[in-house]
C-alpha atoms as an extended CHARMM CRD file, in Angstrom:
* protein
*
       149  EXT
         1         1  MET       CA             19.5840000000       11.3440000000       19.3750000000  PROA      1               0.0000000000
         2         2  LYS       CA             19.7540000000        8.2820000000       16.5210000000  PROA      2               0.0000000000
         3         3  ASN       CA             16.5540000000        6.8790000000       17.6460000000  PROA      3               0.0000000000
         4         4  ILE       CA             14.6840000000       10.7830000000       17.0520000000  PROA      4               0.0000000000
         5         5  ARG       CA             16.0460000000       10.6290000000       13.8760000000  PROA      5               0.0000000000
         6         6  SER       CA             15.3530000000        6.6940000000       12.9530000000  PROA      6               0.0000000000
         7         7  PHE       CA             11.6960000000        7.7520000000       14.0110000000  PROA      7               0.0000000000
         8         8  MET       CA             11.1500000000       10.9370000000       12.0220000000  PROA      8               0.0000000000
         9         9  LEU       CA             12.3310000000        9.6910000000        8.6880000000  PROA      9               0.0000000000
        10        10  PRO       CA              9.4790000000        7.0720000000        8.3790000000  PROA      10              0.0000000000
        11        11  LEU       CA              7.0660000000        9.8840000000        9.7560000000  PROA      11              0.0000000000
        12        12  ALA       CA              8.3880000000       12.0950000000        6.9020000000  PROA      12              0.0000000000
        13        13  ALA       CA              7.9330000000        9.5010000000        4.3450000000  PROA      13              0.0000000000
        14        14  VAL       CA              4.2380000000        8.7670000000        5.5510000000  PROA      14              0.0000000000
        15        15  GLY       CA              3.7000000000       12.9780000000        5.2510000000  PROA      15              0.0000000000
        16        16  TRP       CA              5.0620000000       13.0440000000        1.6960000000  PROA      16              0.0000000000
        17        17  LEU       CA              3.6080000000        9.6700000000        0.4690000000  PROA      17              0.0000000000
        18        18  LEU       CA              0.2140000000       10.7720000000        1.5270000000  PROA      18              0.0000000000
        19        19  LEU       CA              0.4670000000       14.3860000000       -0.0210000000  PROA      19              0.0000000000
        20        20  PRO       CA             -1.0350000000       13.0850000000       -3.6800000000  PROA      20              0.0000000000
        21        21  GLY       CA             -3.4650000000       11.1170000000       -1.6740000000  PROA      21              0.0000000000
        22        22  MET       CA             -4.6040000000       14.9070000000       -0.4200000000  PROA      22              0.0000000000
        23        23  SER       CA             -4.1390000000       16.4160000000       -3.7870000000  PROA      23              0.0000000000
        24        24  GLN       CA             -7.2880000000       15.8180000000       -4.8760000000  PROA      24              0.0000000000
        25        25  ALA       CA             -6.9720000000       17.8110000000       -8.2960000000  PROA      25              0.0000000000
        26        26  ALA       CA             -3.6630000000       16.0860000000       -9.2380000000  PROA      26              0.0000000000
        27        27  ASN       CA             -5.9800000000       12.4470000000       -8.9080000000  PROA      27              0.0000000000
        28        28  LEU       CA             -8.7190000000       13.5800000000      -10.8260000000  PROA      28              0.0000000000
        29        29  GLU       CA             -6.2790000000       14.3480000000      -14.1830000000  PROA      29              0.0000000000
        30        30  PRO       CA             -7.1780000000       12.2590000000      -17.0550000000  PROA      30              0.0000000000
        31        31  VAL       CA             -5.0250000000        8.7060000000      -17.2310000000  PROA      31              0.0000000000
        32        32  ASP       CA             -3.8790000000        7.7560000000      -20.4180000000  PROA      32              0.0000000000
        33        33  SER       CA             -5.1370000000        4.0790000000      -20.6640000000  PROA      33              0.0000000000
        34        34  ALA       CA             -2.9330000000        2.7700000000      -23.0130000000  PROA      34              0.0000000000
        35        35  GLY       CA              0.1730000000        3.1000000000      -20.6700000000  PROA      35              0.0000000000
        36        36  VAL       CA             -2.1900000000        1.0390000000      -17.8590000000  PROA      36              0.0000000000
        37        37  GLN       CA             -1.9300000000       -2.5960000000      -17.1020000000  PROA      37              0.0000000000
        38        38  VAL       CA             -3.9720000000       -2.5110000000      -13.7090000000  PROA      38              0.0000000000
        39        39  GLN       CA             -6.8080000000       -5.2650000000      -13.7090000000  PROA      39              0.0000000000
        40        40  GLN       CA             -9.3550000000       -6.5350000000      -10.9150000000  PROA      40              0.0000000000
        41        41  GLN       CA             -8.1280000000       -9.9640000000       -9.1160000000  PROA      41              0.0000000000
        42        42  GLN       CA             -9.4270000000      -11.7070000000       -6.7670000000  PROA      42              0.0000000000
        43        43  GLN       CA             -7.9480000000      -14.6970000000       -4.4080000000  PROA      43              0.0000000000
        44        44  ASN       CA            -10.2430000000      -16.0810000000       -1.5140000000  PROA      44              0.0000000000
        45        45  GLY       CA            -13.3190000000      -14.0910000000       -2.6190000000  PROA      45              0.0000000000
        46        46  ILE       CA            -11.0930000000      -11.0730000000       -1.9150000000  PROA      46              0.0000000000
        47        47  ASN       CA            -10.7780000000       -8.4690000000       -4.6740000000  PROA      47              0.0000000000
        48        48  TYR       CA             -7.7710000000       -6.5490000000       -4.8910000000  PROA      48              0.0000000000
        49        49  LEU       CA             -5.7310000000       -4.2600000000       -7.5720000000  PROA      49              0.0000000000
        50        50  SER       CA             -1.5990000000       -4.3280000000       -7.3730000000  PROA      50              0.0000000000
        51        51  GLY       CA              0.2280000000       -1.9580000000       -9.2780000000  PROA      51              0.0000000000
        52        52  GLY       CA              1.4040000000        1.6280000000       -9.8530000000  PROA      52              0.0000000000
        53        53  ILE       CA              4.3630000000        1.5980000000      -12.0720000000  PROA      53              0.0000000000
        54        54  GLY       CA              4.4490000000        4.6790000000      -13.9610000000  PROA      54              0.0000000000
        55        55  LEU       CA              2.1080000000        7.7400000000      -13.5470000000  PROA      55              0.0000000000
        56        56  ASP       CA             -0.6970000000        6.9600000000      -15.1250000000  PROA      56              0.0000000000
        57        57  GLU       CA             -0.8870000000        3.3980000000      -13.6860000000  PROA      57              0.0000000000
        58        58  SER       CA             -0.8620000000        4.9360000000      -10.0600000000  PROA      58              0.0000000000
        59        59  LYS       CA             -3.5940000000        7.4510000000      -10.8470000000  PROA      59              0.0000000000
        60        60  ALA       CA             -5.5190000000        4.7340000000      -12.2340000000  PROA      60              0.0000000000
        61        61  ILE       CA             -5.3700000000        2.8560000000       -9.0240000000  PROA      61              0.0000000000
        62        62  GLN       CA             -6.0040000000        5.9540000000       -6.9180000000  PROA      62              0.0000000000
        63        63  GLN       CA             -8.9710000000        6.7710000000       -8.8140000000  PROA      63              0.0000000000
        64        64  THR       CA            -10.7460000000        3.9090000000       -8.3560000000  PROA      64              0.0000000000
        65        65  PRO       CA            -13.5060000000        3.4340000000       -5.9460000000  PROA      65              0.0000000000
        66        66  GLY       CA            -14.4280000000        0.7160000000       -4.0080000000  PROA      66              0.0000000000
        67        67  TYR       CA            -11.7120000000       -0.1850000000       -2.3420000000  PROA      67              0.0000000000
        68        68  ASN       CA            -11.1830000000        0.0500000000        2.0750000000  PROA      68              0.0000000000
        69        69  LEU       CA             -7.6620000000       -0.6790000000        2.3580000000  PROA      69              0.0000000000
        70        70  HSD       CA             -4.9830000000        1.3290000000        0.1580000000  PROA      70              0.0000000000
        71        71  MET       CA             -1.0740000000        0.0880000000        0.7890000000  PROA      71              0.0000000000
        72        72  THR       CA              1.4920000000        1.9460000000       -0.3820000000  PROA      72              0.0000000000
        73        73  PHE       CA              5.4460000000        0.4130000000       -0.5810000000  PROA      73              0.0000000000
        74        74  ALA       CA              8.4150000000        3.0140000000       -0.6260000000  PROA      74              0.0000000000
        75        75  VAL       CA             11.8230000000        2.6220000000       -0.1850000000  PROA      75              0.0000000000
        76        76  GLY       CA             14.9220000000        4.3900000000        0.7610000000  PROA      76              0.0000000000
        77        77  ALA       CA             15.4580000000        8.1630000000        1.7940000000  PROA      77              0.0000000000
        78        78  GLN       CA             13.8590000000        9.4000000000       -1.5760000000  PROA      78              0.0000000000
        79        79  ASP       CA             10.8810000000        7.4350000000       -0.9770000000  PROA      79              0.0000000000
        80        80  GLN       CA             10.9140000000        5.7710000000       -3.8920000000  PROA      80              0.0000000000
        81        81  TYR       CA              7.8770000000        3.4960000000       -4.7890000000  PROA      81              0.0000000000
        82        82  THR       CA              9.3310000000       -0.4720000000       -4.4930000000  PROA      82              0.0000000000
        83        83  ALA       CA              7.1650000000       -3.4810000000       -6.4570000000  PROA      83              0.0000000000
        84        84  ASP       CA              8.8730000000       -5.9520000000       -4.8880000000  PROA      84              0.0000000000
        85        85  VAL       CA              7.2620000000       -6.9380000000       -1.0760000000  PROA      85              0.0000000000
        86        86  ASP       CA              5.2150000000      -10.0550000000       -0.1860000000  PROA      86              0.0000000000
        87        87  VAL       CA              1.9170000000       -8.9800000000        1.5070000000  PROA      87              0.0000000000
        88        88  THR       CA             -0.3390000000      -11.1910000000        4.1470000000  PROA      88              0.0000000000
        89        89  ILE       CA             -3.5650000000      -10.1720000000        5.3350000000  PROA      89              0.0000000000
        90        90  GLN       CA             -5.0720000000      -12.1070000000        8.2440000000  PROA      90              0.0000000000
        91        91  LYS       CA             -8.2120000000      -11.4670000000        9.4070000000  PROA      91              0.0000000000
        92        92  ALA       CA             -6.9950000000      -13.2040000000       13.1550000000  PROA      92              0.0000000000
        93        93  PRO       CA             -3.5270000000      -14.9900000000       13.5010000000  PROA      93              0.0000000000
        94        94  GLY       CA             -3.2580000000      -18.0740000000       11.5840000000  PROA      94              0.0000000000
        95        95  GLN       CA             -6.4950000000      -16.9050000000        9.3530000000  PROA      95              0.0000000000
        96        96  THR       CA             -4.9640000000      -15.4290000000        6.3080000000  PROA      96              0.0000000000
        97        97  VAL       CA             -7.5150000000      -14.0750000000        3.9140000000  PROA      97              0.0000000000
        98        98  LEU       CA             -4.9400000000      -12.6170000000        1.2000000000  PROA      98              0.0000000000
        99        99  THR       CA             -1.4700000000      -13.4720000000        0.2850000000  PROA      99              0.0000000000
       100       100  LEU       CA              0.3090000000      -11.4690000000       -2.6060000000  PROA      100             0.0000000000
       101       101  THR       CA              3.8240000000      -11.9120000000       -3.5410000000  PROA      101             0.0000000000
       102       102  GLN       CA              6.3170000000       -9.4120000000       -5.1500000000  PROA      102             0.0000000000
       103       103  THR       CA              3.6660000000       -7.0580000000       -5.0330000000  PROA      103             0.0000000000
       104       104  GLY       CA              2.9180000000       -2.6940000000       -5.3090000000  PROA      104             0.0000000000
       105       105  PRO       CA              4.1370000000       -0.1530000000       -4.8980000000  PROA      105             0.0000000000
       106       106  LEU       CA              0.3920000000        0.3680000000       -4.2670000000  PROA      106             0.0000000000
       107       107  VAL       CA             -2.1490000000       -2.2980000000       -3.4790000000  PROA      107             0.0000000000
       108       108  TYR       CA             -5.6240000000       -1.6220000000       -2.8780000000  PROA      108             0.0000000000
       109       109  VAL       CA             -8.0600000000       -4.2570000000       -1.2850000000  PROA      109             0.0000000000
       110       110  GLN       CA            -11.5070000000       -5.1900000000       -0.3980000000  PROA      110             0.0000000000
       111       111  LEU       CA            -11.9220000000       -6.1810000000        2.6110000000  PROA      111             0.0000000000
       112       112  PRO       CA            -15.2260000000       -7.4680000000        4.4850000000  PROA      112             0.0000000000
       113       113  PRO       CA            -15.2190000000       -4.3820000000        7.6130000000  PROA      113             0.0000000000
       114       114  GLY       CA            -13.4900000000       -6.0450000000       10.5240000000  PROA      114             0.0000000000
       115       115  LYS       CA             -9.7670000000       -5.9450000000       12.0690000000  PROA      115             0.0000000000
       116       116  TYR       CA             -6.9460000000       -7.0810000000       10.1710000000  PROA      116             0.0000000000
       117       117  THR       CA             -3.2390000000       -7.6730000000       10.8980000000  PROA      117             0.0000000000
       118       118  VAL       CA             -1.2750000000       -6.7170000000        7.3680000000  PROA      118             0.0000000000
       119       119  LEU       CA              2.2590000000       -8.1850000000        7.0210000000  PROA      119             0.0000000000
       120       120  ALA       CA              4.5190000000       -6.6290000000        4.5080000000  PROA      120             0.0000000000
       121       121  THR       CA              7.8190000000       -8.1400000000        3.8220000000  PROA      121             0.0000000000
       122       122  ARG       CA             10.7940000000       -6.8900000000        1.2430000000  PROA      122             0.0000000000
       123       123  ASN       CA             14.2010000000       -8.6710000000        1.4630000000  PROA      123             0.0000000000
       124       124  GLY       CA             13.2190000000      -10.9210000000        5.0800000000  PROA      124             0.0000000000
       125       125  GLU       CA             12.4580000000       -6.9520000000        6.6620000000  PROA      125             0.0000000000
       126       126  THR       CA              8.8790000000       -7.3710000000        7.3740000000  PROA      126             0.0000000000
       127       127  ARG       CA              6.8270000000       -4.3450000000        8.8370000000  PROA      127             0.0000000000
       128       128  ARG       CA              3.4230000000       -5.1350000000       10.7270000000  PROA      128             0.0000000000
       129       129  ASP       CA              0.7630000000       -2.6460000000       10.9530000000  PROA      129             0.0000000000
       130       130  VAL       CA             -3.3200000000       -3.1710000000       12.6710000000  PROA      130             0.0000000000
       131       131  THR       CA             -6.0500000000       -1.8120000000       11.3030000000  PROA      131             0.0000000000
       132       132  ASP       CA             -9.8000000000       -1.8700000000       11.4660000000  PROA      132             0.0000000000
       133       133  VAL       CA            -11.7790000000       -1.5830000000        8.0130000000  PROA      133             0.0000000000
       134       134  GLY       CA            -15.1560000000       -0.3810000000        7.6210000000  PROA      134             0.0000000000
       135       135  SER       CA            -17.7450000000        0.3380000000        5.2130000000  PROA      135             0.0000000000
       136       136  GLY       CA            -16.7010000000        4.0370000000        5.7070000000  PROA      136             0.0000000000
       137       137  THR       CA            -13.4490000000        5.9970000000        4.7540000000  PROA      137             0.0000000000
       138       138  ALA       CA            -10.6030000000        3.8040000000        3.4180000000  PROA      138             0.0000000000
       139       139  ARG       CA             -7.8500000000        3.0080000000        5.4610000000  PROA      139             0.0000000000
       140       140  ASN       CA             -4.4450000000        4.2800000000        4.2000000000  PROA      140             0.0000000000
       141       141  LEU       CA             -1.2330000000        2.1020000000        5.2060000000  PROA      141             0.0000000000
       142       142  VAL       CA              2.4820000000        3.2720000000        4.0490000000  PROA      142             0.0000000000
       143       143  PHE       CA              5.2090000000        0.7650000000        4.7790000000  PROA      143             0.0000000000
       144       144  HSD       CA              8.6620000000        2.1280000000        4.4530000000  PROA      144             0.0000000000
       145       145  TRP       CA             12.0940000000        0.4110000000        4.5080000000  PROA      145             0.0000000000
       146       146  ASN       CA             14.8520000000        2.5300000000        4.9460000000  PROA      146             0.0000000000
       147       147  ASP       CA             17.7760000000        0.4880000000        2.3470000000  PROA      147             0.0000000000
       148       148  ALA       CA             16.7490000000        1.2010000000       -1.4690000000  PROA      148             0.0000000000
       149       149  GLY       CA             18.7990000000       -1.7590000000       -2.6030000000  PROA      149             0.0000000000
């Protein structure tokens, strides 16, 4: 029974975290740009946005078009956003295209089409996901850690 519960919590977290993305009306509300500190950055020719601290900043990132990989980082039973995650995106084993430290809670990346491995590490605990990024709909990855500390 313990295995089922530990599996269900992350599924519940994924559903809860994706809910804002499904509510288009909420995402289209005006953003108070005075509270937004997000600027496009670039590493190895890859454009990305990182941030989402505060409602206006998270809405600003969610409303920015052109990013085909969307990552969300959360912790604990309350699925609180966390901004202390190290991210590595690899095109192939050993071929790193992006490395970010102490980032989040939202990271949006503009990648060339292809298959990528994403490693998200928080407090020494790594989550891994593999995704195919194309020119169509953006891929959404949610990384969750059980501890809130």
